[in-house]
Coordinates of C-alpha atoms in Angstrom, one line a residue:
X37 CA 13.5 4.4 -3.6
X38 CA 16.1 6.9 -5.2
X39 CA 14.5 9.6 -7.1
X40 CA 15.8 8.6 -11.1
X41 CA 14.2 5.0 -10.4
X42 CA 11.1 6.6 -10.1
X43 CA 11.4 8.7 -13.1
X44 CA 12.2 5.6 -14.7
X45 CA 9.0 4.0 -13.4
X46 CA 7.0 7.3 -14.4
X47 CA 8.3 7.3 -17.9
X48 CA 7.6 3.6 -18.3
X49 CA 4.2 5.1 -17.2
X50 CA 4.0 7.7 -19.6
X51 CA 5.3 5.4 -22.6
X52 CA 2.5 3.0 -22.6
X53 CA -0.2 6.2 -22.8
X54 CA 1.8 8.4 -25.4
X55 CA 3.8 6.5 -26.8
X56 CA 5.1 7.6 -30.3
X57 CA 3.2 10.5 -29.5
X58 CA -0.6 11.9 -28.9
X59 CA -1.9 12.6 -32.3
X60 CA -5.1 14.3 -31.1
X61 CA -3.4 17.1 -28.7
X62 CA -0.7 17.6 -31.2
X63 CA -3.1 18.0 -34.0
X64 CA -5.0 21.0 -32.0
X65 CA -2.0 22.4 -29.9
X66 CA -0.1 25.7 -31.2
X67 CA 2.1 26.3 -28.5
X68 CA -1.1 27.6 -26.2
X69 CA 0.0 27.6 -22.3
X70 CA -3.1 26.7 -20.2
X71 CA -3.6 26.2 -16.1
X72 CA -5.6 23.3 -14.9
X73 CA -7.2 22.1 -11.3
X74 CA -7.2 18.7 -10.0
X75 CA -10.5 18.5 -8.9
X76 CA -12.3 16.1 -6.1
X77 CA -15.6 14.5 -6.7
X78 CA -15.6 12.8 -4.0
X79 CA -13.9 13.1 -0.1
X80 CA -10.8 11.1 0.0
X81 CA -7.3 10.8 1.6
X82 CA -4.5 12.7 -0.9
X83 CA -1.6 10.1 -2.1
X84 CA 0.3 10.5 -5.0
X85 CA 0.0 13.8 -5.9
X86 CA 3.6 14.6 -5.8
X87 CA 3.8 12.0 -8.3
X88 CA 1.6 13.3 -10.7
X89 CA 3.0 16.9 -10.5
X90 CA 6.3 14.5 -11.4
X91 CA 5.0 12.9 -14.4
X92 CA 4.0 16.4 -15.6
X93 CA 7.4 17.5 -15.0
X94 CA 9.1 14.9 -17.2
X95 CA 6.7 16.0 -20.4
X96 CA 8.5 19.6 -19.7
X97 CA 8.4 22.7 -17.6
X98 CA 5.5 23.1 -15.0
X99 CA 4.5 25.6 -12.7
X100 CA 2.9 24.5 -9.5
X101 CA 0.7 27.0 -8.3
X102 CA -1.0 25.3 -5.7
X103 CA -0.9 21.3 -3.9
X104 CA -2.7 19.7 -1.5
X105 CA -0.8 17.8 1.5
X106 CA -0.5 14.3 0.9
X107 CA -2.0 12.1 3.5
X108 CA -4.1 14.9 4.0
X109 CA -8.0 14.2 4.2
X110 CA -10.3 16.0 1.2
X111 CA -14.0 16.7 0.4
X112 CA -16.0 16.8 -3.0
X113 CA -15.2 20.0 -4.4
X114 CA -11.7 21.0 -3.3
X115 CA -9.2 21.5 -5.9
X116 CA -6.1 19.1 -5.2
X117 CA -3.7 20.5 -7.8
X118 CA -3.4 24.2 -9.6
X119 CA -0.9 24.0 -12.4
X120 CA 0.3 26.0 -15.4
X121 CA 2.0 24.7 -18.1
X122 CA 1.9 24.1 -22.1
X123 CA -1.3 22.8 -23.3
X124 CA 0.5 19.9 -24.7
X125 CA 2.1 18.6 -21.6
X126 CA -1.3 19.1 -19.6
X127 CA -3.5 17.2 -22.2
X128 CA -0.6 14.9 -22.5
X129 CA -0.2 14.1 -19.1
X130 CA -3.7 13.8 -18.0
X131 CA -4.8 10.5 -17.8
X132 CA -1.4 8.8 -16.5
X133 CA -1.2 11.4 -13.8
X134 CA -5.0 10.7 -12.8
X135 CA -4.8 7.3 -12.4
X136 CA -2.1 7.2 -10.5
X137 CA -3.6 9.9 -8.0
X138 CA -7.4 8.1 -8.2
X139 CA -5.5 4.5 -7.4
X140 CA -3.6 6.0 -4.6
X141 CA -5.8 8.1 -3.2
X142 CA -8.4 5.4 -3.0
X143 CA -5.7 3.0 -0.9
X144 CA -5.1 5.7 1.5
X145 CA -8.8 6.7 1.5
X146 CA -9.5 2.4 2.5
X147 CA -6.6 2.3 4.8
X148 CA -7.6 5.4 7.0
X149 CA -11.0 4.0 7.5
X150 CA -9.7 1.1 8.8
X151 CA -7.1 3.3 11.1
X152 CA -10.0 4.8 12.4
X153 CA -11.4 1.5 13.6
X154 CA -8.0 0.4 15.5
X155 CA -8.1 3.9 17.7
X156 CA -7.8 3.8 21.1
X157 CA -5.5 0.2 20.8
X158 CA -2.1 -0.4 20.4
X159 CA -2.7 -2.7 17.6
X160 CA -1.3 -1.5 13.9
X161 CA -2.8 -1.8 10.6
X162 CA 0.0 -3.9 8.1
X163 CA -0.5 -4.5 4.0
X164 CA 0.3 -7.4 2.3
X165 CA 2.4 -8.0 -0.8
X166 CA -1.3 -8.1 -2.7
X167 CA -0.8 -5.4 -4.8
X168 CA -0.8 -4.5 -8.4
X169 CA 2.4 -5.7 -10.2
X170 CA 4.6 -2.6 -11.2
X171 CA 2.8 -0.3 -8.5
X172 CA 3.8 -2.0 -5.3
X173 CA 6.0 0.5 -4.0
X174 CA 3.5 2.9 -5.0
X175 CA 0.5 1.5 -3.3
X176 CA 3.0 1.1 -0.5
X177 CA 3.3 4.5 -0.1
X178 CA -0.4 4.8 -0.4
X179 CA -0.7 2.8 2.8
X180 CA 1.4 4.8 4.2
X181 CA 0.0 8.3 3.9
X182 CA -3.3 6.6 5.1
X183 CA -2.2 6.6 8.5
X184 CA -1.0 1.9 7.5
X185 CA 2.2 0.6 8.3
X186 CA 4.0 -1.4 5.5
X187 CA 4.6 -5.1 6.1
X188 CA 8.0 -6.4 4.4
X189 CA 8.5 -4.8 0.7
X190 CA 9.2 -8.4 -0.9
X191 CA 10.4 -11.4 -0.7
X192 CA 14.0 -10.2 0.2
X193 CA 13.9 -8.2 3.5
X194 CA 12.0 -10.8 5.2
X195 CA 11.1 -14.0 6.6
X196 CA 7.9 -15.2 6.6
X197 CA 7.2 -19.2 6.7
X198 CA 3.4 -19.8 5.1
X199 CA 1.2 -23.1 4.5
X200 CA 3.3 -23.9 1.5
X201 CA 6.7 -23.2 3.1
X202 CA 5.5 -25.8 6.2
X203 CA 3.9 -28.3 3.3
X204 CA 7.3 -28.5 1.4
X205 CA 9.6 -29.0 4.3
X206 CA 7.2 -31.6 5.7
X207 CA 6.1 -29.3 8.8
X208 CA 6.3 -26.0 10.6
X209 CA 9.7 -27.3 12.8
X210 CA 11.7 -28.4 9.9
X211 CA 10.7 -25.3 8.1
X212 CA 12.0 -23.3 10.9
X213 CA 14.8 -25.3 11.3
X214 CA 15.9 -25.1 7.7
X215 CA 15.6 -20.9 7.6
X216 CA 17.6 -21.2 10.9
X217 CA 20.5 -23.1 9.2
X218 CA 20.6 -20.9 6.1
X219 CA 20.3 -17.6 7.5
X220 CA 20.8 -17.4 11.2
X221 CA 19.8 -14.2 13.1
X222 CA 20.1 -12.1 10.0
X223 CA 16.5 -11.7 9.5
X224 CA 13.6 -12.1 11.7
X225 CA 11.3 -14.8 11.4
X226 CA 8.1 -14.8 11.1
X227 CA 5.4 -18.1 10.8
X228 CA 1.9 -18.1 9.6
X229 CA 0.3 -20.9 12.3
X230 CA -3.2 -22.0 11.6
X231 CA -3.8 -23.7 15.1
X232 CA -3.0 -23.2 18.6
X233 CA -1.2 -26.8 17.7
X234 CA 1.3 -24.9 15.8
X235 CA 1.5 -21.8 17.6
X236 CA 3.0 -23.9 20.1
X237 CA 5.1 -25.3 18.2
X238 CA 6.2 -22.6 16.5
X239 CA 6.9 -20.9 19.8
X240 CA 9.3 -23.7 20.8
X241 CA 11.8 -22.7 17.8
X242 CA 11.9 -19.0 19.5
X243 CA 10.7 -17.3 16.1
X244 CA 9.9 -13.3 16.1
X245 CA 6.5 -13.4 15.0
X246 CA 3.6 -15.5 14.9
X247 CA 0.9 -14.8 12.1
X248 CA -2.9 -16.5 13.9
X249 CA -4.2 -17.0 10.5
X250 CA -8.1 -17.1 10.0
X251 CA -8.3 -17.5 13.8
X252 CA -11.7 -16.2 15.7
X253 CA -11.2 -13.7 17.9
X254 CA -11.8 -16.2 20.7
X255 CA -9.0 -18.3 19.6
X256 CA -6.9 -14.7 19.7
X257 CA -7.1 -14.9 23.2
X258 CA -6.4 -17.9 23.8
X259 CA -3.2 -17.7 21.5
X260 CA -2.6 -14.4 23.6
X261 CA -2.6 -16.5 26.5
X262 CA -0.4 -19.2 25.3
X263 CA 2.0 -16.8 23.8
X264 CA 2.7 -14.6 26.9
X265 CA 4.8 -12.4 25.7
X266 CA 7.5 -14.3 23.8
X267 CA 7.1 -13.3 20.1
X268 CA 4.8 -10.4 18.4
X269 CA 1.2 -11.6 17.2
X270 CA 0.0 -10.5 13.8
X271 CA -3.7 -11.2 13.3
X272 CA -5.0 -12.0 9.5
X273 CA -7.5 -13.5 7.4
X274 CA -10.9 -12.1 6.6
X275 CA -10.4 -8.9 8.1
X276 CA -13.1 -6.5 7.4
X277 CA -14.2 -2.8 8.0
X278 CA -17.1 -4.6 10.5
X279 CA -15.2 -6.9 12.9
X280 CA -11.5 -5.3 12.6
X281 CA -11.8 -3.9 16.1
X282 CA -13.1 -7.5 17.5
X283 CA -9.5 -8.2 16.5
X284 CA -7.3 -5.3 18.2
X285 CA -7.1 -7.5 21.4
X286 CA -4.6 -6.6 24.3
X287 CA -1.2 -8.6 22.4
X288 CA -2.3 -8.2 19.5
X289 CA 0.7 -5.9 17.9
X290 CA -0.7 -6.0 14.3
X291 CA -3.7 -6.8 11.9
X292 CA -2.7 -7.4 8.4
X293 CA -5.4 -6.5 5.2
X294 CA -5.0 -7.6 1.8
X295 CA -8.3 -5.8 0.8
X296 CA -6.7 -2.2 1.5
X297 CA -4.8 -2.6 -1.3
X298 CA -6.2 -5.4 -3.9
X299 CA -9.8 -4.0 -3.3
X300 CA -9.5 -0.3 -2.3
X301 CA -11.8 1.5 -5.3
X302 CA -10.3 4.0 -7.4
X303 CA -11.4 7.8 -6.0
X304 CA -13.2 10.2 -8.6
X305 CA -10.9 12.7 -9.4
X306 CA -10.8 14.9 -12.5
X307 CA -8.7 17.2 -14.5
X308 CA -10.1 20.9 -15.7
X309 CA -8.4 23.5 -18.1
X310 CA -9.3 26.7 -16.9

């Protein structure tokens, strides 16, 4: 995303805080300059930070004196952010930049845990298009700096025929067969299949990808089996912390989590004048 759309995004940020101004900080402010710390309560996975530092930046003239590395992994205690600037634009700034790091953070936190689980396979970890309205392309991101790859953005860079999709048409084929017609090879197509039934039909329309919905790991290998090699497998539904490895199967190319962004907790992080 080009840089002034996110400033646009950030100030749409700041305008719902501030507003027509903060009438505590500018009662006590008199021009003071201050430095604060981020600090860490908790351990965590850094994401966002560059975008708070931002959001500081567009209240008025900030000096960064020292950053952590996003995607970078922290512990309770360490200081995530060193900054001087007015008192004003600190105090201003403070809880719109803290969310934003706390939300992301907390992603990336959830998403490298389930990394970790998926080492030593060749299966990836996708997100979904669960995520907050106005923050998806930040909780994107998120994913990304914990170690996640991101699934398509939106509707409009991919194709991917669901239960709905296959109910409307009146089944999978016609589904397929309509996207086909409309849009050629342009865009690959995947299809959500929620029984080795489908899968093989699916199959027989030569489609990219094949989503085993809510499928047991045993029927992942039989799927494996049926598919042989002639589209990518994507694995979701239900997908936890506790049985994501019983998923990353040989053919298995990816395992797709709603819960690392729609139910990743927020990380404790505060801000502290010095």
């Amino acid at each position: 995303m080009e840089f002034w759309k996110i400033d646009r995004i950030l100030l749409n940020f700041l305008e719902e805080d501030v507003g027509f101004g903060d009438i505590t900080t500018e009662s006590i402010c008199r021009g003071e300059r201050a430095k604060a710390v981020f600090l860490a309560k908790e351990k965590g996975v850094c994401a966002g930070l560059d975008f708070s530092i931002r959001i500081f930046q567009l209240l008025g003239d900030v000096k960064v004196i020292r950053a952590w590395e996003e995607g970078k992994e922290f512990k309770k205690g360490d200081v995530l952010l060193e900054i001087e600037a007015s008192a004003e634009v600190l105090l201003k700034g403070e809880r719109t930049a803290l969310n934003l790091l706390q939300r992301l953070s907390g992603i990336a936190f959830l998403t490298r845990e389930f990394v970790k689980r998926l080492q030593g396979t060749k299966t990836r970890l996708l997100d979904t298009r669960k995520t907050t309205p106005g923050l998806r392309y930040f909780e994107k991101y998120a994913v990304r700096m914990g170690g996640g790859t991101n699934h398509r953005f939106a509707l409009y860079d991919m194709v991917l025929i669901k239960d709905n999709h296959k109910r409307i048409a009146g089944g999978i084929g016609e589904a397929i067969r309509r996207v086909k017609e409309r849009i050629g090879p342009a865009y690959k197509i995947e299809v959500e299949v929620e029984s080795l039934e489908e899968l093989e039909e699916a199959l027989s329309w030569k489609v990219d990808i094949v989503l085993l919905d809510n499928f047991s790991p045993q029927m992942v290998r039989e799927a494996i089996k049926l598919i042989g090699g002639r589209a990518e497998v994507e694995v979701s539904g239900n997908i936890t912390l506790d049985n994501i490895k019983d998923y990353a199967i040989e053919g298995v190319d990816y395992i797709s989590s709603g819960s690392i962004t729609h139910s990743a907790r927020w990380l404790d992080i505060s801000m502290r004048v010095l």
